[in-house]
Amino acid sequence: MHIKNERRCVACRENKQQNDMLRIAKINDEFYIDQKYKLGGRGAYICKEKKCIDLCIKKRLLNRAFRTNVSQSIYDKIGEYEKDN
Ligand SMILES: [Zn+2]
């Protein structure tokens, strides 16, 4: 059964509840951390877990998800959402 509001993490590729994830939105070629999931635009999701965030930053997975170069400042911001669990 498909569970509502599930999204796929760009790092571990597992489907998880949106609330457990960080959304990055691309709007008019600018990137934003979409904390309330309301910005629209194109989105990519990452689990708010150290392993996924680390992998995303290390491999620059957002570049792949959005097929464009995502600036370092966005990766820096994502790093601030790391949780140890
Ligand atoms: Zn993940």
PDB file of C-alpha atoms and ligand atoms in Angstrom:
ATOM      1  CA  MET A   1       0.000   0.000   0.000  1.00  0.00           C
ATOM      2  CA  HIS A   2       1.229   3.436  -0.810  1.00  0.00           C
ATOM      3  CA  ILE A   3       1.499   5.569   2.278  1.00  0.00           C
ATOM      4  CA  LYS A   4       0.629   9.187   1.881  1.00  0.00           C
ATOM      5  CA  ASN A   5       3.418  11.744   2.072  1.00  0.00           C
ATOM      6  CA  GLU A   6       6.191   9.239   1.575  1.00  0.00           C
ATOM      7  CA  ARG A   7       9.240  10.505  -0.204  1.00  0.00           C
ATOM      8  CA  ARG A   8      12.438   8.911  -1.403  1.00  0.00           C
ATOM      9  CA  CYS A   9      15.724   9.929   0.137  1.00  0.00           C
ATOM     10  CA  VAL A  10      18.398  10.925  -2.381  1.00  0.00           C
ATOM     11  CA  ALA A  11      21.050   9.231  -0.218  1.00  0.00           C
ATOM     12  CA  CYS A  12      19.714   5.884   1.044  1.00  0.00           C
ATOM     13  CA  ARG A  13      16.933   5.645  -1.575  1.00  0.00           C
ATOM     14  CA  GLU A  14      14.427   4.461   1.003  1.00  0.00           C
ATOM     15  CA  ASN A  15      10.910   5.786   1.090  1.00  0.00           C
ATOM     16  CA  LYS A  16      10.089   7.532   4.325  1.00  0.00           C
ATOM     17  CA  GLN A  17       7.530   9.818   5.816  1.00  0.00           C
ATOM     18  CA  GLN A  18       7.983  13.367   4.644  1.00  0.00           C
ATOM     19  CA  ASN A  19       8.083  14.610   8.236  1.00  0.00           C
ATOM     20  CA  ASP A  20      11.319  12.720   8.860  1.00  0.00           C
ATOM     21  CA  MET A  21      12.973  14.335   5.897  1.00  0.00           C
ATOM     22  CA  LEU A  22      14.528  17.541   4.815  1.00  0.00           C
ATOM     23  CA  ARG A  23      13.182  19.026   1.608  1.00  0.00           C
ATOM     24  CA  ILE A  24      15.305  21.093  -0.709  1.00  0.00           C
ATOM     25  CA  ALA A  25      13.356  23.128  -3.218  1.00  0.00           C
ATOM     26  CA  LYS A  26      14.529  24.574  -6.501  1.00  0.00           C
ATOM     27  CA  ILE A  27      12.642  27.658  -7.570  1.00  0.00           C
ATOM     28  CA  ASN A  28      13.787  29.826 -10.448  1.00  0.00           C
ATOM     29  CA  ASP A  29      17.284  28.331 -10.283  1.00  0.00           C
ATOM     30  CA  GLU A  30      17.630  29.177  -6.602  1.00  0.00           C
ATOM     31  CA  PHE A  31      17.780  26.526  -3.889  1.00  0.00           C
ATOM     32  CA  TYR A  32      16.044  26.699  -0.540  1.00  0.00           C
ATOM     33  CA  ILE A  33      15.681  24.505   2.524  1.00  0.00           C
ATOM     34  CA  ASP A  34      11.938  23.915   2.564  1.00  0.00           C
ATOM     35  CA  GLN A  35      11.264  23.250   6.232  1.00  0.00           C
ATOM     36  CA  LYS A  36       7.493  23.408   5.977  1.00  0.00           C
ATOM     37  CA  TYR A  37       7.223  21.518   2.670  1.00  0.00           C
ATOM     38  CA  LYS A  38       5.284  24.404   1.186  1.00  0.00           C
ATOM     39  CA  LEU A  39       7.635  26.136  -1.191  1.00  0.00           C
ATOM     40  CA  GLY A  40       6.673  24.197  -4.268  1.00  0.00           C
ATOM     41  CA  GLY A  41       9.046  24.050  -7.193  1.00  0.00           C
ATOM     42  CA  ARG A  42      11.108  20.976  -7.790  1.00  0.00           C
ATOM     43  CA  GLY A  43      12.022  19.125  -4.635  1.00  0.00           C
ATOM     44  CA  ALA A  44      14.549  16.624  -3.375  1.00  0.00           C
ATOM     45  CA  TYR A  45      14.368  14.863  -0.029  1.00  0.00           C
ATOM     46  CA  ILE A  46      16.968  13.639   2.438  1.00  0.00           C
ATOM     47  CA  CYS A  47      16.467  11.829   5.736  1.00  0.00           C
ATOM     48  CA  LYS A  48      17.379  13.997   8.703  1.00  0.00           C
ATOM     49  CA  GLU A  49      19.983  11.462   9.703  1.00  0.00           C
ATOM     50  CA  LYS A  50      23.691  11.888   9.910  1.00  0.00           C
ATOM     51  CA  LYS A  51      24.486   9.063   7.505  1.00  0.00           C
ATOM     52  CA  CYS A  52      22.228  10.377   4.765  1.00  0.00           C
ATOM     53  CA  ILE A  53      23.215  13.990   5.197  1.00  0.00           C
ATOM     54  CA  ASP A  54      26.903  13.085   5.266  1.00  0.00           C
ATOM     55  CA  LEU A  55      26.543  11.028   2.108  1.00  0.00           C
ATOM     56  CA  CYS A  56      24.573  13.755   0.384  1.00  0.00           C
ATOM     57  CA  ILE A  57      27.244  16.334   1.161  1.00  0.00           C
ATOM     58  CA  LYS A  58      30.185  14.060   0.394  1.00  0.00           C
ATOM     59  CA  LYS A  59      28.854  12.860  -2.942  1.00  0.00           C
ATOM     60  CA  ARG A  60      27.037  16.082  -3.757  1.00  0.00           C
ATOM     61  CA  LEU A  61      23.883  14.121  -4.403  1.00  0.00           C
ATOM     62  CA  LEU A  62      21.743  17.202  -4.889  1.00  0.00           C
ATOM     63  CA  ASN A  63      23.696  17.965  -8.046  1.00  0.00           C
ATOM     64  CA  ARG A  64      22.528  14.626  -9.349  1.00  0.00           C
ATOM     65  CA  ALA A  65      18.956  15.024  -8.121  1.00  0.00           C
ATOM     66  CA  PHE A  66      18.563  18.446  -9.729  1.00  0.00           C
ATOM     67  CA  ARG A  67      20.941  17.810 -12.632  1.00  0.00           C
ATOM     68  CA  THR A  68      22.720  21.048 -11.999  1.00  0.00           C
ATOM     69  CA  ASN A  69      25.410  22.460  -9.762  1.00  0.00           C
ATOM     70  CA  VAL A  70      24.085  23.157  -6.273  1.00  0.00           C
ATOM     71  CA  SER A  71      26.171  25.711  -4.414  1.00  0.00           C
ATOM     72  CA  GLN A  72      28.266  24.797  -1.397  1.00  0.00           C
ATOM     73  CA  SER A  73      26.239  27.126   0.811  1.00  0.00           C
ATOM     74  CA  ILE A  74      23.220  24.851   0.392  1.00  0.00           C
ATOM     75  CA  TYR A  75      25.258  21.812   1.400  1.00  0.00           C
ATOM     76  CA  ASP A  76      26.525  23.742   4.403  1.00  0.00           C
ATOM     77  CA  LYS A  77      22.956  24.498   5.428  1.00  0.00           C
ATOM     78  CA  ILE A  78      21.914  20.880   5.080  1.00  0.00           C
ATOM     79  CA  GLY A  79      24.769  19.909   7.398  1.00  0.00           C
ATOM     80  CA  GLU A  80      23.156  21.966  10.138  1.00  0.00           C
ATOM     81  CA  TYR A  81      20.153  19.623  10.155  1.00  0.00           C
ATOM     82  CA  GLU A  82      22.133  16.573  11.079  1.00  0.00           C
ATOM     83  CA  LYS A  83      20.779  14.536  13.940  1.00  0.00           C
ATOM     84  CA  ASP A  84      22.698  11.855  15.712  1.00  0.00           C
ATOM     85  CA  ASN A  85      20.490   8.789  15.690  1.00  0.00           C
TER      86      ASN A  85
HETATM   87 ZN    ZN B   1      18.106   8.448   3.747  1.00  0.00          ZN
END
